[in-house]
PDB file of C-alpha atoms in Angstrom:
ATOM      1  CA  MET A 857     -45.675  25.389  -8.473  1.00 81.00           C
ATOM      2  CA  GLU A 858     -43.289  23.003 -10.179  1.00 94.00           C
ATOM      3  CA  GLN A 859     -44.039  22.576 -13.872  1.00 95.00           C
ATOM      4  CA  ARG A 860     -42.920  20.537 -16.863  1.00 94.00           C
ATOM      5  CA  ILE A 861     -43.085  21.438 -20.549  1.00 95.00           C
ATOM      6  CA  GLU A 862     -45.412  19.470 -22.835  1.00 93.00           C
ATOM      7  CA  HIS A 863     -45.603  19.804 -26.611  1.00 89.00           C
ATOM      8  CA  ASP A 864     -48.332  19.551 -29.222  1.00 88.00           C
ATOM      9  CA  THR A 865     -48.739  20.803 -32.783  1.00 88.00           C
ATOM     10  CA  MET A 866     -49.328  24.338 -31.482  1.00 91.00           C
ATOM     11  CA  GLY A 867     -46.098  24.467 -29.492  1.00 94.00           C
ATOM     12  CA  GLU A 868     -45.023  24.294 -25.857  1.00 95.00           C
ATOM     13  CA  VAL A 869     -47.343  24.305 -22.845  1.00 95.00           C
ATOM     14  CA  ALA A 870     -46.418  24.404 -19.159  1.00 96.00           C
ATOM     15  CA  VAL A 871     -48.258  21.696 -17.187  1.00 97.00           C
ATOM     16  CA  PRO A 872     -48.183  21.223 -13.382  1.00 96.00           C
ATOM     17  CA  ALA A 873     -45.540  18.576 -12.722  1.00 94.00           C
ATOM     18  CA  ASP A 874     -47.820  16.505 -10.479  1.00 95.00           C
ATOM     19  CA  LYS A 875     -50.538  16.097 -13.151  1.00 96.00           C
ATOM     20  CA  LEU A 876     -50.781  13.257 -15.645  1.00 96.00           C
ATOM     21  CA  TRP A 877     -52.430  15.190 -18.440  1.00 97.00           C
ATOM     22  CA  GLY A 878     -50.683  16.826 -21.388  1.00 96.00           C
ATOM     23  CA  ALA A 879     -50.719  19.871 -23.623  1.00 96.00           C
ATOM     24  CA  GLN A 880     -54.233  19.674 -25.058  1.00 95.00           C
ATOM     25  CA  THR A 881     -55.846  19.152 -21.657  1.00 96.00           C
ATOM     26  CA  GLN A 882     -53.893  22.097 -20.251  1.00 96.00           C
ATOM     27  CA  ARG A 883     -54.920  24.342 -23.143  1.00 94.00           C
ATOM     28  CA  SER A 884     -58.581  23.522 -22.563  1.00 95.00           C
ATOM     29  CA  PHE A 885     -58.206  24.009 -18.815  1.00 94.00           C
ATOM     30  CA  GLU A 886     -56.751  27.482 -19.376  1.00 94.00           C
ATOM     31  CA  ASN A 887     -58.934  28.573 -22.287  1.00 93.00           C
ATOM     32  CA  PHE A 888     -62.333  27.511 -20.921  1.00 93.00           C
ATOM     33  CA  PRO A 889     -62.548  28.721 -17.298  1.00 91.00           C
ATOM     34  CA  ILE A 890     -66.339  28.703 -17.649  1.00 90.00           C
ATOM     35  CA  GLY A 891     -68.785  27.708 -14.914  1.00 91.00           C
ATOM     36  CA  GLU A 892     -68.246  25.088 -12.238  1.00 92.00           C
ATOM     37  CA  GLU A 893     -69.681  22.075 -14.071  1.00 95.00           C
ATOM     38  CA  LYS A 894     -67.047  19.425 -14.753  1.00 95.00           C
ATOM     39  CA  MET A 895     -67.339  16.357 -16.930  1.00 96.00           C
ATOM     40  CA  PRO A 896     -69.274  13.921 -14.717  1.00 96.00           C
ATOM     41  CA  PRO A 897     -67.544  10.892 -13.170  1.00 97.00           C
ATOM     42  CA  ASP A 898     -69.994   8.525 -14.891  1.00 97.00           C
ATOM     43  CA  LEU A 899     -68.804   9.761 -18.278  1.00 98.00           C
ATOM     44  CA  ILE A 900     -65.138   9.410 -17.340  1.00 98.00           C
ATOM     45  CA  HIS A 901     -65.860   5.874 -16.109  1.00 98.00           C
ATOM     46  CA  ALA A 902     -67.488   5.092 -19.467  1.00 98.00           C
ATOM     47  CA  PHE A 903     -64.384   6.410 -21.212  1.00 98.00           C
ATOM     48  CA  GLY A 904     -62.278   4.012 -19.164  1.00 98.00           C
ATOM     49  CA  VAL A 905     -64.426   1.046 -20.188  1.00 98.00           C
ATOM     50  CA  LEU A 906     -64.489   2.141 -23.825  1.00 98.00           C
ATOM     51  CA  LYS A 907     -60.770   2.866 -24.170  1.00 98.00           C
ATOM     52  CA  GLU A 908     -59.953  -0.535 -22.723  1.00 98.00           C
ATOM     53  CA  ALA A 909     -62.281  -2.215 -25.232  1.00 98.00           C
ATOM     54  CA  CYS A 910     -60.811  -0.194 -28.112  1.00 98.00           C
ATOM     55  CA  ALA A 911     -57.279  -1.184 -27.105  1.00 98.00           C
ATOM     56  CA  ALA A 912     -58.324  -4.833 -26.907  1.00 98.00           C
ATOM     57  CA  ALA A 913     -59.944  -4.597 -30.346  1.00 98.00           C
ATOM     58  CA  ASN A 914     -56.842  -2.947 -31.818  1.00 98.00           C
ATOM     59  CA  HIS A 915     -54.678  -5.679 -30.307  1.00 98.00           C
ATOM     60  CA  ARG A 916     -56.964  -8.412 -31.632  1.00 98.00           C
ATOM     61  CA  LEU A 917     -57.017  -6.858 -35.105  1.00 98.00           C
ATOM     62  CA  GLY A 918     -53.249  -6.354 -35.227  1.00 97.00           C
ATOM     63  CA  THR A 919     -53.018  -2.571 -34.961  1.00 97.00           C
ATOM     64  CA  LEU A 920     -51.592  -2.448 -31.402  1.00 97.00           C
ATOM     65  CA  ASP A 921     -48.764  -4.502 -29.916  1.00 96.00           C
ATOM     66  CA  THR A 922     -49.214  -6.573 -26.771  1.00 96.00           C
ATOM     67  CA  ARG A 923     -47.140  -4.426 -24.406  1.00 95.00           C
ATOM     68  CA  ARG A 924     -48.915  -1.184 -25.310  1.00 95.00           C
ATOM     69  CA  TYR A 925     -52.288  -2.916 -25.077  1.00 96.00           C
ATOM     70  CA  GLN A 926     -51.470  -4.161 -21.582  1.00 96.00           C
ATOM     71  CA  LEU A 927     -50.395  -0.702 -20.435  1.00 95.00           C
ATOM     72  CA  ILE A 928     -53.560   0.905 -21.797  1.00 96.00           C
ATOM     73  CA  GLN A 929     -55.622  -1.815 -20.159  1.00 97.00           C
ATOM     74  CA  SER A 930     -53.964  -1.216 -16.779  1.00 96.00           C
ATOM     75  CA  ALA A 931     -54.470   2.553 -16.977  1.00 96.00           C
ATOM     76  CA  CYS A 932     -58.113   2.138 -18.005  1.00 97.00           C
ATOM     77  CA  GLN A 933     -58.784  -0.111 -15.046  1.00 97.00           C
ATOM     78  CA  ALA A 934     -57.405   2.571 -12.733  1.00 97.00           C
ATOM     79  CA  ILE A 935     -59.702   5.128 -14.383  1.00 97.00           C
ATOM     80  CA  ARG A 936     -62.684   2.816 -13.972  1.00 97.00           C
ATOM     81  CA  ALA A 937     -61.848   2.307 -10.311  1.00 96.00           C
ATOM     82  CA  GLY A 938     -61.957   6.077  -9.743  1.00 95.00           C
ATOM     83  CA  GLU A 939     -58.323   6.202  -8.695  1.00 95.00           C
ATOM     84  CA  LEU A 940     -57.479   9.072 -11.084  1.00 96.00           C
ATOM     85  CA  ALA A 941     -60.501  11.330 -10.662  1.00 95.00           C
ATOM     86  CA  GLU A 942     -58.362  14.420 -10.024  1.00 96.00           C
ATOM     87  CA  GLN A 943     -56.740  13.997 -13.452  1.00 98.00           C
ATOM     88  CA  PHE A 944     -59.939  14.944 -15.292  1.00 98.00           C
ATOM     89  CA  PRO A 945     -60.464  18.637 -14.528  1.00 96.00           C
ATOM     90  CA  LEU A 946     -62.161  19.891 -17.672  1.00 96.00           C
ATOM     91  CA  SER A 947     -65.337  21.916 -17.860  1.00 95.00           C
ATOM     92  CA  VAL A 948     -68.373  20.638 -19.731  1.00 95.00           C
ATOM     93  CA  TRP A 949     -68.119  23.961 -21.565  1.00 93.00           C
ATOM     94  CA  GLN A 950     -65.474  23.284 -24.206  1.00 90.00           C
ATOM     95  CA  THR A 951     -65.135  23.040 -27.966  1.00 83.00           C
ATOM     96  CA  GLY A 952     -67.530  20.876 -29.938  1.00 79.00           C
ATOM     97  CA  SER A 953     -67.469  17.059 -30.049  1.00 84.00           C
ATOM     98  CA  GLY A 954     -65.844  16.636 -26.625  1.00 93.00           C
ATOM     99  CA  THR A 955     -62.371  16.604 -28.158  1.00 95.00           C
ATOM    100  CA  GLN A 956     -60.630  17.981 -25.084  1.00 96.00           C
ATOM    101  CA  THR A 957     -62.131  15.349 -22.785  1.00 97.00           C
ATOM    102  CA  ASN A 958     -61.202  12.563 -25.197  1.00 98.00           C
ATOM    103  CA  MET A 959     -57.655  13.923 -25.331  1.00 97.00           C
ATOM    104  CA  ASN A 960     -57.614  14.362 -21.551  1.00 98.00           C
ATOM    105  CA  VAL A 961     -58.252  10.605 -21.232  1.00 98.00           C
ATOM    106  CA  ASN A 962     -55.735   9.780 -23.962  1.00 98.00           C
ATOM    107  CA  GLU A 963     -53.017  11.914 -22.362  1.00 98.00           C
ATOM    108  CA  VAL A 964     -53.557  10.512 -18.880  1.00 98.00           C
ATOM    109  CA  ILE A 965     -53.343   6.948 -20.187  1.00 97.00           C
ATOM    110  CA  ALA A 966     -50.197   7.791 -22.167  1.00 96.00           C
ATOM    111  CA  HIS A 967     -48.491   9.379 -19.146  1.00 95.00           C
ATOM    112  CA  ILE A 968     -49.301   6.397 -16.947  1.00 94.00           C
ATOM    113  CA  ALA A 969     -47.693   4.148 -19.563  1.00 89.00           C
ATOM    114  CA  ALA A 970     -44.638   6.386 -19.661  1.00 87.00           C
ATOM    115  CA  GLN A 971     -44.168   5.740 -15.941  1.00 87.00           C
ATOM    116  CA  GLY A 972     -43.802   2.080 -16.917  1.00 81.00           C
ATOM    117  CA  GLY A 973     -40.992   2.962 -19.303  1.00 84.00           C
ATOM    118  CA  VAL A 974     -42.954   2.559 -22.553  1.00 88.00           C
ATOM    119  CA  THR A 975     -43.739   5.435 -24.918  1.00 89.00           C
ATOM    120  CA  LEU A 976     -47.424   5.693 -25.772  1.00 92.00           C
ATOM    121  CA  HIS A 977     -48.593   8.465 -28.054  1.00 94.00           C
ATOM    122  CA  PRO A 978     -52.012   9.852 -27.043  1.00 96.00           C
ATOM    123  CA  ASN A 979     -53.194   9.873 -30.659  1.00 95.00           C
ATOM    124  CA  ASP A 980     -51.232   7.141 -32.424  1.00 96.00           C
ATOM    125  CA  HIS A 981     -51.663   4.487 -29.735  1.00 97.00           C
ATOM    126  CA  VAL A 982     -54.351   5.359 -27.175  1.00 97.00           C
ATOM    127  CA  ASN A 983     -56.668   6.895 -29.774  1.00 98.00           C
ATOM    128  CA  CYS A 984     -55.793   4.324 -32.451  1.00 98.00           C
ATOM    129  CA  SER A 985     -58.734   3.611 -34.812  1.00 98.00           C
ATOM    130  CA  GLN A 986     -60.770   6.309 -33.049  1.00 98.00           C
ATOM    131  CA  SER A 987     -61.770   9.950 -33.219  1.00 97.00           C
ATOM    132  CA  SER A 988     -63.314  12.280 -30.678  1.00 97.00           C
ATOM    133  CA  ASN A 989     -66.267  12.365 -33.060  1.00 97.00           C
ATOM    134  CA  ASP A 990     -67.137   8.713 -32.489  1.00 98.00           C
ATOM    135  CA  VAL A 991     -65.599   8.142 -29.049  1.00 98.00           C
ATOM    136  CA  PHE A 992     -67.430  10.912 -27.193  1.00 97.00           C
ATOM    137  CA  PRO A 993     -70.967  10.028 -28.370  1.00 97.00           C
ATOM    138  CA  THR A 994     -70.206   6.373 -27.699  1.00 98.00           C
ATOM    139  CA  ALA A 995     -69.106   7.125 -24.132  1.00 98.00           C
ATOM    140  CA  LEU A 996     -72.155   9.354 -23.690  1.00 98.00           C
ATOM    141  CA  HIS A 997     -74.488   6.510 -24.713  1.00 98.00           C
ATOM    142  CA  MET A 998     -72.618   4.102 -22.447  1.00 98.00           C
ATOM    143  CA  ALA A 999     -72.891   6.399 -19.429  1.00 98.00           C
ATOM    144  CA  ALA A1000     -76.621   6.829 -20.084  1.00 98.00           C
ATOM    145  CA  MET A1001     -77.148   3.078 -20.503  1.00 98.00           C
ATOM    146  CA  ASP A1002     -75.286   2.282 -17.303  1.00 97.00           C
ATOM    147  CA  GLY A1003     -77.215   4.884 -15.335  1.00 97.00           C
ATOM    148  CA  LEU A1004     -80.611   3.818 -16.666  1.00 98.00           C
ATOM    149  CA  GLN A1005     -80.254   0.050 -16.821  1.00 96.00           C
ATOM    150  CA  ASN A1006     -78.112  -0.606 -13.763  1.00 95.00           C
ATOM    151  CA  ARG A1007     -79.235   2.105 -11.369  1.00 97.00           C
ATOM    152  CA  LEU A1008     -82.421   3.986 -12.186  1.00 98.00           C
ATOM    153  CA  LEU A1009     -84.625   1.185 -13.523  1.00 98.00           C
ATOM    154  CA  PRO A1010     -84.025  -1.208 -10.590  1.00 98.00           C
ATOM    155  CA  ARG A1011     -84.842   1.569  -8.115  1.00 98.00           C
ATOM    156  CA  LEU A1012     -87.888   2.598 -10.121  1.00 98.00           C
ATOM    157  CA  ALA A1013     -89.110  -1.013 -10.116  1.00 98.00           C
ATOM    158  CA  ALA A1014     -88.636  -1.189  -6.350  1.00 98.00           C
ATOM    159  CA  LEU A1015     -90.759   1.942  -5.842  1.00 98.00           C
ATOM    160  CA  ARG A1016     -93.416   0.632  -8.232  1.00 98.00           C
ATOM    161  CA  ASP A1017     -93.588  -2.644  -6.282  1.00 98.00           C
ATOM    162  CA  ALA A1018     -93.843  -0.746  -3.002  1.00 98.00           C
ATOM    163  CA  PHE A1019     -96.859   1.129  -4.347  1.00 98.00           C
ATOM    164  CA  ALA A1020     -98.395  -2.158  -5.531  1.00 98.00           C
ATOM    165  CA  ARG A1021     -98.088  -3.558  -1.999  1.00 98.00           C
ATOM    166  CA  LEU A1022     -99.541  -0.372  -0.515  1.00 98.00           C
ATOM    167  CA  GLU A1023    -102.419  -0.541  -2.994  1.00 97.00           C
ATOM    168  CA  THR A1024    -103.263  -4.091  -1.865  1.00 97.00           C
ATOM    169  CA  ARG A1025    -103.123  -3.175   1.819  1.00 97.00           C
ATOM    170  CA  CYS A1026    -105.352  -0.109   1.420  1.00 96.00           C
ATOM    171  CA  ARG A1027    -108.311  -1.656  -0.401  1.00 95.00           C
ATOM    172  CA  GLY A1028    -111.501  -0.568   1.342  1.00 94.00           C
ATOM    173  CA  VAL A1029    -109.880   2.450   2.995  1.00 97.00           C
ATOM    174  CA  ARG A1030    -112.099   5.392   2.073  1.00 97.00           C
ATOM    175  CA  LYS A1031    -110.985   8.993   1.831  1.00 95.00           C
ATOM    176  CA  ILE A1032    -112.111  12.252   0.341  1.00 94.00           C
ATOM    177  CA  GLY A1033    -110.790  12.983  -3.115  1.00 91.00           C
ATOM    178  CA  ARG A1034    -109.661  16.535  -3.711  1.00 89.00           C
ATOM    179  CA  THR A1035    -109.759  18.744  -6.781  1.00 90.00           C
ATOM    180  CA  HIS A1036    -108.557  22.328  -7.004  1.00 90.00           C
ATOM    181  CA  LEU A1037    -107.283  22.053  -3.407  1.00 87.00           C
ATOM    182  CA  GLN A1038    -110.788  21.392  -2.079  1.00 94.00           C
ATOM    183  CA  ASP A1039    -112.639  18.308  -0.853  1.00 94.00           C
ATOM    184  CA  ALA A1040    -114.595  16.690  -3.692  1.00 94.00           C
ATOM    185  CA  VAL A1041    -116.036  13.138  -3.625  1.00 96.00           C
ATOM    186  CA  PRO A1042    -115.010   9.889  -1.882  1.00 96.00           C
ATOM    187  CA  LEU A1043    -112.703   7.250  -3.318  1.00 94.00           C
ATOM    188  CA  ASP A1044    -110.665   4.305  -2.097  1.00 96.00           C
ATOM    189  CA  PHE A1045    -107.152   5.223  -1.063  1.00 97.00           C
ATOM    190  CA  ALA A1046    -106.088   2.105  -2.994  1.00 97.00           C
ATOM    191  CA  ASP A1047    -107.388   3.742  -6.168  1.00 96.00           C
ATOM    192  CA  GLU A1048    -105.253   6.807  -5.555  1.00 96.00           C
ATOM    193  CA  VAL A1049    -102.215   4.603  -4.969  1.00 97.00           C
ATOM    194  CA  SER A1050    -103.026   2.709  -8.176  1.00 98.00           C
ATOM    195  CA  ALA A1051    -102.555   5.937 -10.089  1.00 98.00           C
ATOM    196  CA  TRP A1052     -99.059   6.331  -8.647  1.00 98.00           C
ATOM    197  CA  ARG A1053     -98.262   2.716  -9.493  1.00 98.00           C
ATOM    198  CA  CYS A1054     -99.534   3.159 -13.047  1.00 98.00           C
ATOM    199  CA  MET A1055     -97.490   6.323 -13.507  1.00 98.00           C
ATOM    200  CA  LEU A1056     -94.307   4.471 -12.642  1.00 98.00           C
ATOM    201  CA  GLU A1057     -95.229   1.475 -14.797  1.00 98.00           C
ATOM    202  CA  GLU A1058     -95.651   3.718 -17.803  1.00 98.00           C
ATOM    203  CA  ASN A1059     -92.478   5.677 -17.037  1.00 98.00           C
ATOM    204  CA  GLU A1060     -90.589   2.399 -16.765  1.00 98.00           C
ATOM    205  CA  ALA A1061     -91.935   1.337 -20.165  1.00 98.00           C
ATOM    206  CA  MET A1062     -90.940   4.681 -21.673  1.00 98.00           C
ATOM    207  CA  LEU A1063     -87.411   4.392 -20.313  1.00 98.00           C
ATOM    208  CA  ARG A1064     -87.065   0.820 -21.562  1.00 98.00           C
ATOM    209  CA  ASP A1065     -88.126   2.025 -24.999  1.00 98.00           C
ATOM    210  CA  CYS A1066     -85.046   4.279 -24.996  1.00 97.00           C
ATOM    211  CA  LEU A1067     -82.554   1.497 -24.347  1.00 98.00           C
ATOM    212  CA  PRO A1068     -82.332  -0.052 -27.833  1.00 98.00           C
ATOM    213  CA  TYR A1069     -81.473   3.349 -29.299  1.00 98.00           C
ATOM    214  CA  LEU A1070     -78.858   4.134 -26.652  1.00 98.00           C
ATOM    215  CA  ALA A1071     -77.332   0.689 -27.240  1.00 98.00           C
ATOM    216  CA  GLN A1072     -76.441   1.724 -30.805  1.00 98.00           C
ATOM    217  CA  LEU A1073     -72.885   3.048 -30.691  1.00 98.00           C
ATOM    218  CA  ALA A1074     -70.998   5.430 -32.949  1.00 98.00           C
ATOM    219  CA  ILE A1075     -67.641   3.748 -32.394  1.00 98.00           C
ATOM    220  CA  GLY A1076     -65.963   2.786 -35.658  1.00 98.00           C
ATOM    221  CA  GLY A1077     -67.218   5.857 -37.502  1.00 98.00           C
ATOM    222  CA  THR A1078     -63.985   7.753 -36.672  1.00 98.00           C
ATOM    223  CA  ALA A1079     -63.897  11.384 -37.826  1.00 96.00           C
ATOM    224  CA  VAL A1080     -66.899  11.738 -40.143  1.00 97.00           C
ATOM    225  CA  GLY A1081     -68.682   8.384 -40.138  1.00 97.00           C
ATOM    226  CA  SER A1082     -66.721   6.697 -42.932  1.00 97.00           C
ATOM    227  CA  GLY A1083     -64.555   4.610 -40.603  1.00 97.00           C
ATOM    228  CA  LEU A1084     -61.375   6.083 -42.066  1.00 97.00           C
ATOM    229  CA  ASN A1085     -58.205   4.659 -40.416  1.00 96.00           C
ATOM    230  CA  ALA A1086     -60.087   1.964 -38.475  1.00 98.00           C
ATOM    231  CA  PRO A1087     -59.492  -1.697 -39.414  1.00 98.00           C
ATOM    232  CA  ALA A1088     -62.336  -3.760 -40.845  1.00 97.00           C
ATOM    233  CA  GLY A1089     -64.528  -5.152 -38.085  1.00 98.00           C
ATOM    234  CA  PHE A1090     -63.331  -2.684 -35.465  1.00 98.00           C
ATOM    235  CA  ASP A1091     -66.855  -1.555 -34.549  1.00 98.00           C
ATOM    236  CA  GLU A1092     -68.228  -5.084 -34.198  1.00 98.00           C
ATOM    237  CA  THR A1093     -65.203  -6.166 -32.173  1.00 98.00           C
ATOM    238  CA  VAL A1094     -65.443  -3.246 -29.756  1.00 98.00           C
ATOM    239  CA  CYS A1095     -69.183  -3.766 -29.252  1.00 98.00           C
ATOM    240  CA  ALA A1096     -68.692  -7.493 -28.638  1.00 98.00           C
ATOM    241  CA  LEU A1097     -66.034  -6.741 -26.033  1.00 98.00           C
ATOM    242  CA  LEU A1098     -68.284  -4.164 -24.376  1.00 98.00           C
ATOM    243  CA  CYS A1099     -71.130  -6.686 -24.263  1.00 98.00           C
ATOM    244  CA  ASP A1100     -68.891  -9.217 -22.553  1.00 98.00           C
ATOM    245  CA  GLU A1101     -67.626  -6.641 -20.064  1.00 97.00           C
ATOM    246  CA  THR A1102     -70.890  -4.884 -19.165  1.00 97.00           C
ATOM    247  CA  GLY A1103     -73.629  -7.378 -19.963  1.00 96.00           C
ATOM    248  CA  ILE A1104     -75.351  -4.691 -22.044  1.00 97.00           C
ATOM    249  CA  ALA A1105     -76.291  -5.590 -25.626  1.00 96.00           C
ATOM    250  CA  TYR A1106     -74.302  -2.887 -27.398  1.00 98.00           C
ATOM    251  CA  ARG A1107     -74.172  -2.950 -31.186  1.00 98.00           C
ATOM    252  CA  PRO A1108     -72.694  -0.710 -33.884  1.00 98.00           C
ATOM    253  CA  ASP A1109     -75.022   1.944 -35.255  1.00 98.00           C
ATOM    254  CA  ALA A1110     -75.928   0.832 -38.771  1.00 96.00           C
ATOM    255  CA  ASN A1111     -75.379   4.370 -40.074  1.00 98.00           C
ATOM    256  CA  LYS A1112     -72.312   5.961 -38.515  1.00 98.00           C
ATOM    257  CA  TYR A1113     -73.012   9.278 -40.250  1.00 98.00           C
ATOM    258  CA  HIS A1114     -76.227   9.426 -38.266  1.00 97.00           C
ATOM    259  CA  ALA A1115     -74.489   8.282 -35.085  1.00 97.00           C
ATOM    260  CA  LEU A1116     -71.945  11.103 -35.305  1.00 96.00           C
ATOM    261  CA  SER A1117     -74.298  13.880 -36.330  1.00 95.00           C
ATOM    262  CA  SER A1118     -77.384  13.294 -34.147  1.00 95.00           C
ATOM    263  CA  LYS A1119     -78.052  12.851 -30.470  1.00 95.00           C
ATOM    264  CA  ASP A1120     -81.692  11.902 -30.924  1.00 97.00           C
ATOM    265  CA  ALA A1121     -81.385   8.798 -28.716  1.00 98.00           C
ATOM    266  CA  VAL A1122     -80.145  10.934 -25.840  1.00 98.00           C
ATOM    267  CA  ALA A1123     -82.900  13.496 -26.424  1.00 98.00           C
ATOM    268  CA  PHE A1124     -85.469  10.670 -26.433  1.00 98.00           C
ATOM    269  CA  ALA A1125     -84.132   9.319 -23.139  1.00 98.00           C
ATOM    270  CA  HIS A1126     -84.071  12.816 -21.676  1.00 98.00           C
ATOM    271  CA  GLY A1127     -87.757  13.226 -22.541  1.00 98.00           C
ATOM    272  CA  ALA A1128     -88.598   9.979 -20.756  1.00 98.00           C
ATOM    273  CA  LEU A1129     -86.623  11.138 -17.714  1.00 98.00           C
ATOM    274  CA  LYS A1130     -88.529  14.436 -17.693  1.00 98.00           C
ATOM    275  CA  ALA A1131     -91.817  12.505 -17.780  1.00 98.00           C
ATOM    276  CA  LEU A1132     -90.691  10.452 -14.778  1.00 98.00           C
ATOM    277  CA  ALA A1133     -89.599  13.618 -12.946  1.00 98.00           C
ATOM    278  CA  CYS A1134     -93.024  15.185 -13.503  1.00 98.00           C
ATOM    279  CA  ASN A1135     -94.789  12.113 -12.143  1.00 98.00           C
ATOM    280  CA  LEU A1136     -92.503  11.900  -9.120  1.00 98.00           C
ATOM    281  CA  MET A1137     -93.204  15.548  -8.382  1.00 98.00           C
ATOM    282  CA  LYS A1138     -96.936  14.870  -8.673  1.00 96.00           C
ATOM    283  CA  ILE A1139     -96.675  11.893  -6.291  1.00 97.00           C
ATOM    284  CA  ALA A1140     -94.595  13.884  -3.817  1.00 97.00           C
ATOM    285  CA  ASN A1141     -97.140  16.713  -3.868  1.00 92.00           C
ATOM    286  CA  ASP A1142     -99.964  14.246  -3.310  1.00 90.00           C
TER     287      ASP A1142
END
């Protein structure tokens, strides 16, 4: 296999010549050969959207020149389109805070820019005004928001409406209710269907309750929540750009120390998803 030599603060690393990642990605790839679970495509897509918004914010606030911004933007659009999926090989099992995945994205973007004849540093330019500690939780929230708001909730509403139509059609249809796997007493089939409809209505409400918390983003907190090395207004600018791009009402978390140190919004959403899964299993068994 043909290789090239990449460098980082720890020294030289041999990287396959046909790959766009750099030294830190390669170190993680070699040091964490754990399991088969890779970082999911939805998360990498969210990184592409976020990195493009961060570059635009840096350009708007004067911390990134026009040419480098344009190159980052072009690379991010390729990531979002799924054209570079093979360049993100890392396991979900890696060091804390998702640093290797953040650097994987930074290095790929930087190498794409280098093909255009412009030097982009993965940290100084692509990761400008950012840290893995605020970027990864932000991308995680964005991936969850996209999955819930744009995919799951519309499908859940469609199933709920289908049950509502079935409920209307089945009024007056009698059947035997069952408890403990035995025939019990009669009921209308429409009443049984109404239970399924109500389950999904409540699950939908639970999931919608999660959205305002997931819409609060850690970006702008940088390494520890203080916003060190990010220009004033960076968080608001990024969130405004994300709103324009996605149509989702993202906003900066009011307390970045909380945003970096807790994943309670994700845990809350996960609980609502588990409740939906339980109800879907109940309906399927019925």
